[in-house]
Amino acid sequence: MPETSAPVQNPLLKASKDVLAGTCGGIVVTFVGHPFDTVKVRLQTQDSAKPIYSGAIDCARKTVQWEGLKGLYKGVTSPLAGQMLFRSVMFGAFGQTKTWLATRTDGTLRPLTNADYYKAGAVTGTIAAFVEGPIDFYKSQIQVQIIRSRADPNYKPAYTTVFDCVKATIRTNGFKGPFQGLGATLVRNAPANSVYLGSFEVMKDKMAAYRNCKKTELPAAWVITAGGLGGLLYWLAIYPVDVIKSAMATDAIEPSKRKYPNMATTYKKLMADGGPSRFYRGFTPCLARAMPANGVMLYTVDKVTSMLNK
């Protein structure tokens, strides 16, 4: 059955529900997706001249062999805490943006169009970048230490914990330190989240119309499928930009020692390093992660939101 305009909720109450649902989604996506992300970052950032890993499976195998299963969760402290914050901001922003787009001049709400969902996703991605950027930066800095240690036996990790990394970056660059690579994160996030969240909502609308039910009545498998496909489209849309972002985020924290000071230089050096294929390194584990992690996360957010609205 078609969705009708929803009654106007107390703005603060609605925002609180969106934030709580997003926080729950952040916990779920971290535990499901972090091992895949560890493999992705290590493949993206290893030296092309002296690669340690031949592919995703080899990377996962060597990580477990050298570090145990906990190696797949290396640097998880930052994303666990960070994903809770990031997803709460993300879904809080998405909910508020949808409400803003749906609000008529007389204060009543109209049904959202497909275009509205994509617009809301773009706005959400831009806002979320300022939270996601520092989280990705610290996570990537910790994950890449093992690569440098394996490539150079004489390499001494600059830091082994997130707390040490935070201290080093603040000491070196002040409070702008955690925003290393922010430009690339913004370029990635706006279009990626437009495709991701917009497609998720549109697919749910189509599924609900097909089943002649409300979106909140869709079976779990259908919502997980929509979320998984949305996650897949996210990465298909912008993966090369994410490779540039990862290179900048794992670069030296001291500006004078950086190989990748900006996006243009990073693009040129990565292209020289491996040609177009260099921008798809780590693509396999990323796609393998996309469907289960995003499917389960978006289902969790939807389910918690639905429960809170009862």
Coordinates of N, CA, C and O in Angstrom, one line a residue, residues 82-83 85-87 89-90 124-125 127-139 178-179 182 185 188-189 193 234-235 242 245:
G82 N 34.0 5.0 17.6 CA 33.8 6.0 16.5 C 32.6 5.7 15.7 O 31.8 6.6 15.3
Q83 N 32.3 4.4 15.4 CA 31.2 4.1 14.6 C 29.9 4.4 15.3 O 28.9 4.8 14.7
L85 N 29.5 6.8 17.4 CA 29.3 8.3 17.3 C 29.0 8.6 15.8 O 28.0 9.4 15.6
F86 N 29.7 8.1 14.9 CA 29.5 8.4 13.5 C 28.1 8.0 13.0 O 27.4 8.8 12.3
R87 N 27.7 6.8 13.3 CA 26.4 6.3 12.8 C 25.3 7.1 13.5 O 24.2 7.3 12.9
V89 N 25.5 10.3 14.4 CA 25.4 11.5 13.6 C 24.8 11.3 12.2 O 24.0 12.1 11.8
M90 N 25.3 10.2 11.6 CA 24.8 10.0 10.2 C 23.3 9.8 10.1 O 22.6 10.5 9.3
T124 N 23.6 14.2 4.1 CA 24.1 13.3 5.2 C 25.6 13.0 5.1 O 26.3 13.1 6.1
G125 N 26.0 12.6 3.9 CA 27.4 12.2 3.7 C 28.3 13.4 4.0 O 29.4 13.2 4.5
I127 N 27.8 16.0 6.0 CA 27.9 16.2 7.5 C 28.7 15.2 8.2 O 29.6 15.4 9.0
A128 N 28.4 13.9 7.8 CA 29.1 12.8 8.5 C 30.6 12.7 8.2 O 31.3 12.2 9.0
A129 N 31.1 13.3 7.1 CA 32.5 13.3 6.8 C 33.3 13.9 7.9 O 34.5 13.5 8.2
F130 N 32.8 14.9 8.6 CA 33.5 15.6 9.7 C 33.7 14.7 10.9 O 34.5 15.0 11.8
V131 N 32.9 13.7 11.0 CA 33.0 12.7 12.1 C 33.8 11.5 11.6 O 34.6 11.0 12.3
E132 N 33.4 11.0 10.4 CA 34.0 9.8 9.9 C 35.5 10.0 9.6 O 36.3 9.1 9.7
G133 N 35.9 11.2 9.1 CA 37.2 11.4 8.7 C 38.2 11.1 9.8 O 39.2 10.3 9.6
P134 N 38.1 11.7 11.0 CA 39.0 11.4 12.1 C 39.0 9.9 12.5 O 40.0 9.3 12.8
I135 N 37.8 9.3 12.5 CA 37.7 7.8 12.9 C 38.5 7.0 11.9 O 39.3 6.1 12.2
D136 N 38.3 7.2 10.6 CA 39.0 6.5 9.5 C 40.5 6.7 9.6 O 41.3 5.8 9.4
F137 N 40.9 8.0 9.9 CA 42.3 8.3 10.0 C 43.0 7.5 11.1 O 44.0 6.9 10.9
Y138 N 42.5 7.5 12.3 CA 43.1 6.8 13.4 C 43.1 5.2 13.2 O 44.1 4.5 13.4
K139 N 42.0 4.8 12.7 CA 41.9 3.3 12.4 C 42.9 2.9 11.3 O 43.6 1.9 11.5
P178 N 43.7 15.1 13.2 CA 42.8 14.0 12.8 C 42.0 14.2 11.5 O 41.4 13.2 11.0
F179 N 42.1 15.4 10.9 CA 41.4 15.6 9.7 C 42.3 15.5 8.4 O 41.9 16.0 7.4
L182 N 40.8 14.9 4.8 CA 39.4 15.2 4.9 C 38.8 15.6 3.6 O 37.7 15.3 3.3
T185 N 37.8 12.6 1.9 CA 36.6 12.0 2.5 C 35.3 12.7 2.1 O 34.3 12.1 1.9
R188 N 34.4 11.8 -1.4 CA 33.8 10.4 -1.4 C 32.4 10.4 -0.9 O 31.5 9.8 -1.4
N189 N 32.2 11.1 0.3 CA 31.0 10.9 1.1 C 29.7 11.4 0.4 O 28.7 10.7 0.5
N193 N 27.1 8.5 -0.3 CA 25.9 8.3 0.6 C 24.6 8.7 -0.1 O 23.6 8.2 0.3
Y234 N 27.3 1.8 -3.0 CA 28.2 2.8 -2.4 C 29.6 2.7 -2.9 O 30.3 3.6 -3.4
W235 N 30.1 1.4 -2.8 CA 31.5 1.2 -3.2 C 31.7 1.2 -4.7 O 32.8 1.6 -5.2
D242 N 38.2 6.3 -2.6 CA 38.5 5.7 -1.3 C 39.9 5.3 -1.2 O 40.6 5.4 -0.1
K245 N 41.8 8.4 -0.6 CA 41.6 8.8 0.8 C 42.5 7.9 1.8 O 43.1 8.4 2.7

